[in-house]
Each structure stands twice: as C-alpha cells, then as structure tokens.
Coordinates of C-alpha atoms and ligand atoms in Angstrom, one line a residue:
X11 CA 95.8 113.6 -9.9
X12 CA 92.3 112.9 -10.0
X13 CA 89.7 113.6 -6.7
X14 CA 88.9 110.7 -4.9
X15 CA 85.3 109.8 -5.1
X16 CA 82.6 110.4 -2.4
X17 CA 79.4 108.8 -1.3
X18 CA 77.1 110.2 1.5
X19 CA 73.9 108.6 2.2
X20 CA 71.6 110.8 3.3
X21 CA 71.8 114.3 3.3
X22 CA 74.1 116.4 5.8
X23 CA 74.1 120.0 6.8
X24 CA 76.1 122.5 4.1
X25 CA 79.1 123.3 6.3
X26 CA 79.5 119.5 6.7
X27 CA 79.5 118.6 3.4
X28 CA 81.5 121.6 2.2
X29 CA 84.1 120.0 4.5
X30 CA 84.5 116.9 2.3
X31 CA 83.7 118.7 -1.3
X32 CA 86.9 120.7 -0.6
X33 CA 88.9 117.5 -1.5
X34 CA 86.2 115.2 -3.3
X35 CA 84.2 114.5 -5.9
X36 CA 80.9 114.0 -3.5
X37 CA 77.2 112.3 -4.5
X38 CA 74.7 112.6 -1.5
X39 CA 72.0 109.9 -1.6
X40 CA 69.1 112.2 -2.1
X41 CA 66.0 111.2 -0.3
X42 CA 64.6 110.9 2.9
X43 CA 64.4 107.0 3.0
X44 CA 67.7 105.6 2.8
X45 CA 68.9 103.7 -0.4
X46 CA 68.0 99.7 -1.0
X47 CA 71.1 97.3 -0.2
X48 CA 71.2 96.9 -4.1
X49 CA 71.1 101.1 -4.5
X50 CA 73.7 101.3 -2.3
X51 CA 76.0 98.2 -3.6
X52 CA 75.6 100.4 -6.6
X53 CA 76.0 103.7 -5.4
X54 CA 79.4 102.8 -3.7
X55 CA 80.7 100.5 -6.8
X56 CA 82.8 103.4 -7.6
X57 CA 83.6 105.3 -4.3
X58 CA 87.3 105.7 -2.8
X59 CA 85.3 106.6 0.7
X60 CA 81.6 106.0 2.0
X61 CA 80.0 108.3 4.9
X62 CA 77.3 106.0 6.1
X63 CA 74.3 106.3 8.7
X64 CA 73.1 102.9 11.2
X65 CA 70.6 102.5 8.4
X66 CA 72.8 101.2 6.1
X67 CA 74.0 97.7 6.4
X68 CA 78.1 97.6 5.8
X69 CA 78.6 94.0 5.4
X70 CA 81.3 91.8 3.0
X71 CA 78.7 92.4 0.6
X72 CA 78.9 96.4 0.3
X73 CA 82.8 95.7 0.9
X74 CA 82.4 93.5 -2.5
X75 CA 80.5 96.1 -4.0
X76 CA 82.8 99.0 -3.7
X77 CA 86.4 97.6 -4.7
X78 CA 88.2 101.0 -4.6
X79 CA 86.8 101.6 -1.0
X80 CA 90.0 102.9 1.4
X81 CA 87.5 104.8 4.0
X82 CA 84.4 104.3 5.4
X83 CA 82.7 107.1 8.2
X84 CA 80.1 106.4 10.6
X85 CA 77.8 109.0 11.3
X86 CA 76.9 107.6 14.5
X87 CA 79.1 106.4 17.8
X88 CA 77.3 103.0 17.5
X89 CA 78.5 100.5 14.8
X90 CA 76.2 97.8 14.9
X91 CA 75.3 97.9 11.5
X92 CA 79.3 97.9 10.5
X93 CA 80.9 94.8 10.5
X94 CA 84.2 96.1 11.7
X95 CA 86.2 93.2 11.8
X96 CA 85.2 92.8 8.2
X97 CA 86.2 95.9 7.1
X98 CA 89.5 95.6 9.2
X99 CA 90.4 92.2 7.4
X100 CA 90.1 94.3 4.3
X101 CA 92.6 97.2 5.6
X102 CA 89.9 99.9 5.5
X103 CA 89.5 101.7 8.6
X104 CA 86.1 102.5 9.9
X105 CA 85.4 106.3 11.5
X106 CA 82.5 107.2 13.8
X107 CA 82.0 110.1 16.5
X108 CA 82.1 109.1 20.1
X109 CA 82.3 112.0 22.4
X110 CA 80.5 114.6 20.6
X111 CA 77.2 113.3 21.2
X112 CA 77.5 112.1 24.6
X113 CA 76.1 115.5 26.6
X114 CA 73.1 115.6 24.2
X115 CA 72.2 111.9 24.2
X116 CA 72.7 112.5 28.3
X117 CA 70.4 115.4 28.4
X118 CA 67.7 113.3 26.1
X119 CA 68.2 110.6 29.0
X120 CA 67.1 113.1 31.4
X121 CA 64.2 114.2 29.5
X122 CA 62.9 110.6 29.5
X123 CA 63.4 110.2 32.7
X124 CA 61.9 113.4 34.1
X125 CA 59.1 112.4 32.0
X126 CA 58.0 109.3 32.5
X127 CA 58.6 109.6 36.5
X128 CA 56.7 113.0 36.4
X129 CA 54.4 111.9 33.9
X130 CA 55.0 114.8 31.3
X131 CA 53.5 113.0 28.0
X132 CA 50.3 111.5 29.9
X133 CA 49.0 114.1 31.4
X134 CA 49.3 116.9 28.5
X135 CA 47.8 114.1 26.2
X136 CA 45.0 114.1 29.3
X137 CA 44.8 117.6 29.2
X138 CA 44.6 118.0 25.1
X139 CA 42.0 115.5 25.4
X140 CA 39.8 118.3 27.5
X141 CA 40.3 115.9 30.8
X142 CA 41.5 118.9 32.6
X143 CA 38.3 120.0 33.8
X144 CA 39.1 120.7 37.3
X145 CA 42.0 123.6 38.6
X146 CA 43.7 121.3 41.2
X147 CA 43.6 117.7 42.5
X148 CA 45.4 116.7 45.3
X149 CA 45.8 112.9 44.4
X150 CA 45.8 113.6 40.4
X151 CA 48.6 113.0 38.3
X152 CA 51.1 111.5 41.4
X153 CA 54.3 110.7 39.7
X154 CA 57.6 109.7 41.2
X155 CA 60.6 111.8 43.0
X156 CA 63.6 112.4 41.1
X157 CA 65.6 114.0 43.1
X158 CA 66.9 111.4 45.8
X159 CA 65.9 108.3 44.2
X160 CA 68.5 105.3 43.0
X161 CA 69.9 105.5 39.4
X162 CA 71.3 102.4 37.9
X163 CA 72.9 102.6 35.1
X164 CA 73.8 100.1 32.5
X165 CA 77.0 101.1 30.4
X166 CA 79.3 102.9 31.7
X167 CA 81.0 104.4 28.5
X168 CA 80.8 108.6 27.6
X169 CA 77.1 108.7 27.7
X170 CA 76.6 106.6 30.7
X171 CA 79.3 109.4 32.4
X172 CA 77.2 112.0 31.3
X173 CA 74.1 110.5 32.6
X174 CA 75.9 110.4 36.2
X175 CA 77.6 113.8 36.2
X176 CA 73.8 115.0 35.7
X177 CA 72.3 112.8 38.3
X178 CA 74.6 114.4 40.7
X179 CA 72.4 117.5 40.2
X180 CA 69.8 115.8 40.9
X181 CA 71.2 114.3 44.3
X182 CA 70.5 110.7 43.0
X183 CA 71.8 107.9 44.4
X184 CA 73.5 106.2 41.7
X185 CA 75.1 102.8 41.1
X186 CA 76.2 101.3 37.7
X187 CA 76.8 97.8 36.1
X188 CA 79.6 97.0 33.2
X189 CA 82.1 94.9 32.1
X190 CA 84.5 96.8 34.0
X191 CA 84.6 98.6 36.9
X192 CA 85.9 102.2 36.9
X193 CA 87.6 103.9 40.2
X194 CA 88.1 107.1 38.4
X195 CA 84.6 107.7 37.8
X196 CA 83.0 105.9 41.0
X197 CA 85.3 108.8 42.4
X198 CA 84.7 111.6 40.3
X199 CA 81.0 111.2 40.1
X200 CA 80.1 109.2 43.5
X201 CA 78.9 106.3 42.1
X202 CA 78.9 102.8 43.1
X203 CA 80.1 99.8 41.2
X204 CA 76.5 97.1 41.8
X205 CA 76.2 93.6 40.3
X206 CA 73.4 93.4 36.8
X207 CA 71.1 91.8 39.3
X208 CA 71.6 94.0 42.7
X209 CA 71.2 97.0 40.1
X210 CA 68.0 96.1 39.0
X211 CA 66.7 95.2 42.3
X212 CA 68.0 98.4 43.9
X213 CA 67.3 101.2 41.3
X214 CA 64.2 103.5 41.0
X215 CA 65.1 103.8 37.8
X216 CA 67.1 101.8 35.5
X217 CA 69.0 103.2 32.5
X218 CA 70.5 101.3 29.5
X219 CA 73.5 102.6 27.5
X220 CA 75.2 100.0 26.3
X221 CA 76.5 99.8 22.7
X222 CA 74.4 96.6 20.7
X223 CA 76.6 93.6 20.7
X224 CA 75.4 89.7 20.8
X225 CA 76.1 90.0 25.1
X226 CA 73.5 93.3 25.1
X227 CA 70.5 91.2 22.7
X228 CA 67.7 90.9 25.0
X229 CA 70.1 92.6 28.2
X230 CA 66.4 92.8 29.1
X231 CA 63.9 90.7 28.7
X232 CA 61.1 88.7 31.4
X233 CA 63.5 87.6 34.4
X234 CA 65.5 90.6 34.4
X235 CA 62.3 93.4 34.4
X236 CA 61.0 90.9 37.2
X237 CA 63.8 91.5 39.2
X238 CA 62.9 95.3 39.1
X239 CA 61.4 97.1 41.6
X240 CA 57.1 97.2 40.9
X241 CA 57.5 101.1 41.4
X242 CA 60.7 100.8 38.8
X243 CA 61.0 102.9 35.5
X244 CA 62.9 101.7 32.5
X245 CA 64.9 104.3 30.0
X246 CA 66.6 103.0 26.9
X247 CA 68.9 105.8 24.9
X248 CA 71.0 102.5 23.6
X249 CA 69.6 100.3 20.9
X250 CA 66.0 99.2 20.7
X251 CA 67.2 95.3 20.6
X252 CA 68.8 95.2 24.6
X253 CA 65.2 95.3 25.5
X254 CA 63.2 92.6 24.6
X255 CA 60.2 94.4 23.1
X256 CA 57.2 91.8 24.0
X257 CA 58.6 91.0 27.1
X258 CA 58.5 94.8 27.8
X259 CA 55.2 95.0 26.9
X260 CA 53.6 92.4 29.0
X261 CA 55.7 94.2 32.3
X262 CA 54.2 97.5 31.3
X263 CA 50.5 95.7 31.0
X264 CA 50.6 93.8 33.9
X265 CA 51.8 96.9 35.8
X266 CA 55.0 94.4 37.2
X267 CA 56.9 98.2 36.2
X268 CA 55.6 101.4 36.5
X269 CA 56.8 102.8 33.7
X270 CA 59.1 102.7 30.6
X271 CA 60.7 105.5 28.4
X272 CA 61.9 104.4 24.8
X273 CA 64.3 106.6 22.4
X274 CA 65.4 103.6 20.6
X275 CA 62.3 100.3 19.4
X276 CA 62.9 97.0 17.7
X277 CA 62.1 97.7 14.9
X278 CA 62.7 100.8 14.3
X279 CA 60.3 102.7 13.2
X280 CA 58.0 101.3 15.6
X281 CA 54.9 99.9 13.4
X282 CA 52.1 102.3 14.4
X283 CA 50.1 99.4 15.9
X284 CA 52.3 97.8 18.1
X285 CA 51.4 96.9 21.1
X286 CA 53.8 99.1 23.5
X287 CA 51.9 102.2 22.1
X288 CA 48.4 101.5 23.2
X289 CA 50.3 101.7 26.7
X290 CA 49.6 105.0 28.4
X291 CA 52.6 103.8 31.1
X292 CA 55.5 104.2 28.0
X293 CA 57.1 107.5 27.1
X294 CA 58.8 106.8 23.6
X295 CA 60.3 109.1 21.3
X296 CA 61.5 108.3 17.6
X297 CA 65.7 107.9 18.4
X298 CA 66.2 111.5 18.5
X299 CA 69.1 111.3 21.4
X300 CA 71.5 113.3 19.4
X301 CA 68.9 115.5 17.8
X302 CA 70.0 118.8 18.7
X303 CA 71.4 121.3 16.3
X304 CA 74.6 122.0 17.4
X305 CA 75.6 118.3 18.7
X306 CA 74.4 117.5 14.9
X307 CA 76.6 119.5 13.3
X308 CA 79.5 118.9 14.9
X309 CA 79.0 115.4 14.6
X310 CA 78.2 115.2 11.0
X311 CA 81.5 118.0 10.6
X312 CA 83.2 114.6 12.7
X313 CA 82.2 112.4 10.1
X314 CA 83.3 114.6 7.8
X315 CA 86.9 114.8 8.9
X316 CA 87.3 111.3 9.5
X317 CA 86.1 110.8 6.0
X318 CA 88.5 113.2 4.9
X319 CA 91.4 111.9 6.8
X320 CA 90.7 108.6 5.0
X321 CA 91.0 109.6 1.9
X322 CA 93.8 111.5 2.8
X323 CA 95.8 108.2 4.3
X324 CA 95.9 110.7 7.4
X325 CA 94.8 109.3 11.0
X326 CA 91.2 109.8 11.9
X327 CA 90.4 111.8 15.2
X328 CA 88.0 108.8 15.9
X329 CA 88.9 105.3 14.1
X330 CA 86.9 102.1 15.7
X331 CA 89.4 99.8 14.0
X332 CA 93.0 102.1 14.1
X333 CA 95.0 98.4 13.5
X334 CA 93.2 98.1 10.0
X335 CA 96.1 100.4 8.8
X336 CA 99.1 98.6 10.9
Ligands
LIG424 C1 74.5 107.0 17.5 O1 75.3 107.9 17.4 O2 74.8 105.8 17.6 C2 73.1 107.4 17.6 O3 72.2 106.4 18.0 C3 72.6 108.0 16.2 O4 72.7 107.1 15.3

C-alpha cells in the first residue's frame, strides 16, 4: 500500500517531523515566508494530510485544491484562519493543540504585564540611549504595583486559567468576563465572575484572551478603552484584531490609558511605521506567546500526532471538529 502524502508548511523541529516521516511521504514548505495561496493550492493538490500554521488561509478554496485531503493539523490552538465548518461539511477533521501552550502563553502574559506596569522596555531603551546619567532618582521611572492590584480578565478558556492561577502569586485581585461563568474556577482560583463593562471599569489591568471570532472583532475599540480606568493597562496575548488598532492608538496618545502591552497587531507584522510604535506608553512584542523551546516542541510533536492520527483514521488527541467523522 502506498504512504499517504504529507505537506507541512513551514519548517518544524527534527523530532517533530520524524514523527510524521515514520508513516509518510512528507514535503516541508522550505522558506521562511510562508507559501502564496496559489503555492499552497498547489502544494496540497496531491496531499492525503496538511499540517498548517495561522498564516495559511484553509478556506473552500485550499479544500478544492487538495481533493485527496482526509486530515488537516493546526499548529496553533487558535483556528481563525480555518474555516472549520467548511472542512467539517467536507468530512475532514481539523487538529490543533490546546493545552500544551497555555502555561507558556500565561507566563508571556505576565511578562507583558510586569513590563509595561514596571516599565521594563522604556527605561532600558532610556538607559541604552545614555539617559541614565544619574545613580538614583526618587520620582524617576514610577511605574505601577503589581502585586495587589485588580486583574480582569477577558476569556476564560486554558490560558485565561493560567493567567489567574499566576495572579494568585501575585495576590491580585482578579475578576473575569466570558460567555459563561465558571464556579469551578471562581473556586479554585478566587476569582470573581464581573460583567464586560464593570470589568473594565474595575481592573488595573485588563487582559484579553479570547479566541478571534466575529463577537471578539474590535472586543475593544473607543467606548470600551474609555470605560477603563485613566491609570488602566491593556495586555493582548489573543489576536491582534479584538483590539481596534487606531482606536488604541489615540487612548495611548491622549494618555485616556496608561499603558498597553501587545503580543499579537492587526496586521501582523506590524508595518514598521505605524503609529502605535512611535508610542513610548506600548510594550509590543512580535506574537511570540508560545515561543519557548520546550512548549514548541511539544506542540509541533501535537500537531504531529494529530496529523498522524488522521491519516491513520485513528482519533486525534485534540480534534476542533470530532463530528466531521460521525
Ligand atoms: C496559537 O497557538 O494560536 C498561537 O497564537 C500561535 O499561533
């Protein structure tokens, strides 16, 4: 019987990829830039599964493209590039990795937040710049308490969990907005269920992690950073597109919020000259909430299994659409 047929689009660590070349024929997209619509409609014209990254569009086109398509593997938890209910019309299940990324997209959270209430970024840009010309100022460099100060947080799936088992080291007070409430976790984490708008208007700081869906477009945008407080800081480990970018900007200008931290732009890549960037009050770093080594791995081996499973007609460990097979 002949292999099934591989694609990956972008390159993954060895020990991931060995994982699928143990049952397929594989071809890896080789460069750094992911391939054109039309490379990838080609690419996949032949392919029994497809291991894909948010930067390629999975649409009814691709799904045209690829006849012989029984699998397709995110390499991400979100799956807003996917149309799933597409791909489940068509009987082919999609794979992605919730879970594995949570604790290191959490941490990243933290990092933003530590830094853009103590002001990490703007003052070693300060001091590169040879501004640090004196040992020790008592009102230089004044940044905001952590420790004690309201979290809200918007989204309360894995991540958002992980985000309030850490504030609880930090002896935050946290509330949180979703869809649904949660008892078990108000319980296990001491955390209070708050409406969107009491959230923003109570919170110090105000975290998004919410998946990108038409509800989440523009989650924030003018009325919503006006109901924050004027001290308030913004962090977004979601998708760049909850935030409404130039609305964002004028809050940060205007000094309505203190400050903003950004893993995740609209567009991403930020164009170097946008606006946000002349801002000194914005920390931003280039969607890098799962970049750490050993959460990277184990998500791409994720992928990898799921992939595998596909191929195989076996269950995946994570399936976004499990009723695409029923
Ligand atoms: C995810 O897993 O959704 C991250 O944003 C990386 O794509």
């Amino acid at each position: 019987m002949p292999r099934p047929k591989a694609l990956v689009t972008r390159t993954l660590l060895p020990d991931a990829l060995d994982i699928i070349r143990a049952v397929a024929d594989v071809e890896v997209w080789p460069d750094e830039a992911p391939p054109s619509a039309s490379e990838l409609h080609g690419l996949a014209a032949h392919a029994d599964g497809i291991l894909t990254t948010i930067m390629d569009r999975v649409d009814a086109a691709l799904l045209d493209a690829a006849p012989n398509l029984r699998v397709i593997s995110q390499l991400a938890v979100g799956l807003d590039n996917v149309d799933v209910a597409e791909a489940t019309s068509r009987g082919i299940p999609v794979g992605y990795t919730p879970g594995v990324l949570s604790k290191a997209t959490a941490d990243l959270a933290f990092a933003l937040l530590l830094g853009a209430a103590r002001r990490t970024s703007e003052s070693e840009r300060w001091l590169r710049g040879g501004g640090w010309q004196i040992q020790f100022h008592p009102t230089h460099w004044l940044g905001q308490d952590v420790h004690e100060a309201c979290l809200g947080i918007v989204g309360l799936g894995q991540i958002g969990r992980e985000i309030a088992r850490r504030a609880r080291g930090f002896d935050m007070d946290t509330v949180y907005h979703s869809r649904t409430r949660y008892p078990d976790a108000e319980a296990e984490y001491g955390i209070r269920y708050a409406e969107f708008s009491d959230l923003l208007a109570q919170a110090d700081f105000v975290m998004l992690s919410v998946p990108l869906t038409p509800e989440t477009h523009h989650l924030i945008s003018g009325p919503q950073l006006a109901m924050m407080k004027p001290s308030g800081i913004l962090i977004n480990v979601s998708r760049g597109p909850v935030v409404d970018p130039a609305a964002l900007y004028e809050a940060l200008r205007d000094r309505r919020i203190a400050r903003a931290a950004l893993d995740v732009t609209s567009p991403e890549p930020i164009a170097p000259d946008d606006p946000l960037l002349t801002l000194d009050n914005l920390v931003i770093t280039p969607h890098i909430g799962s970049a750490a080594l050993p959460t990277r791995l184990n998500t791409m081996k994720l992928a990898a299994r799921n992939l595998v499973a596909g191929l195989q007609g076996e269950p995946m460990e994570a399936c976004a659409n499990p009723e695409a097979l029923a």
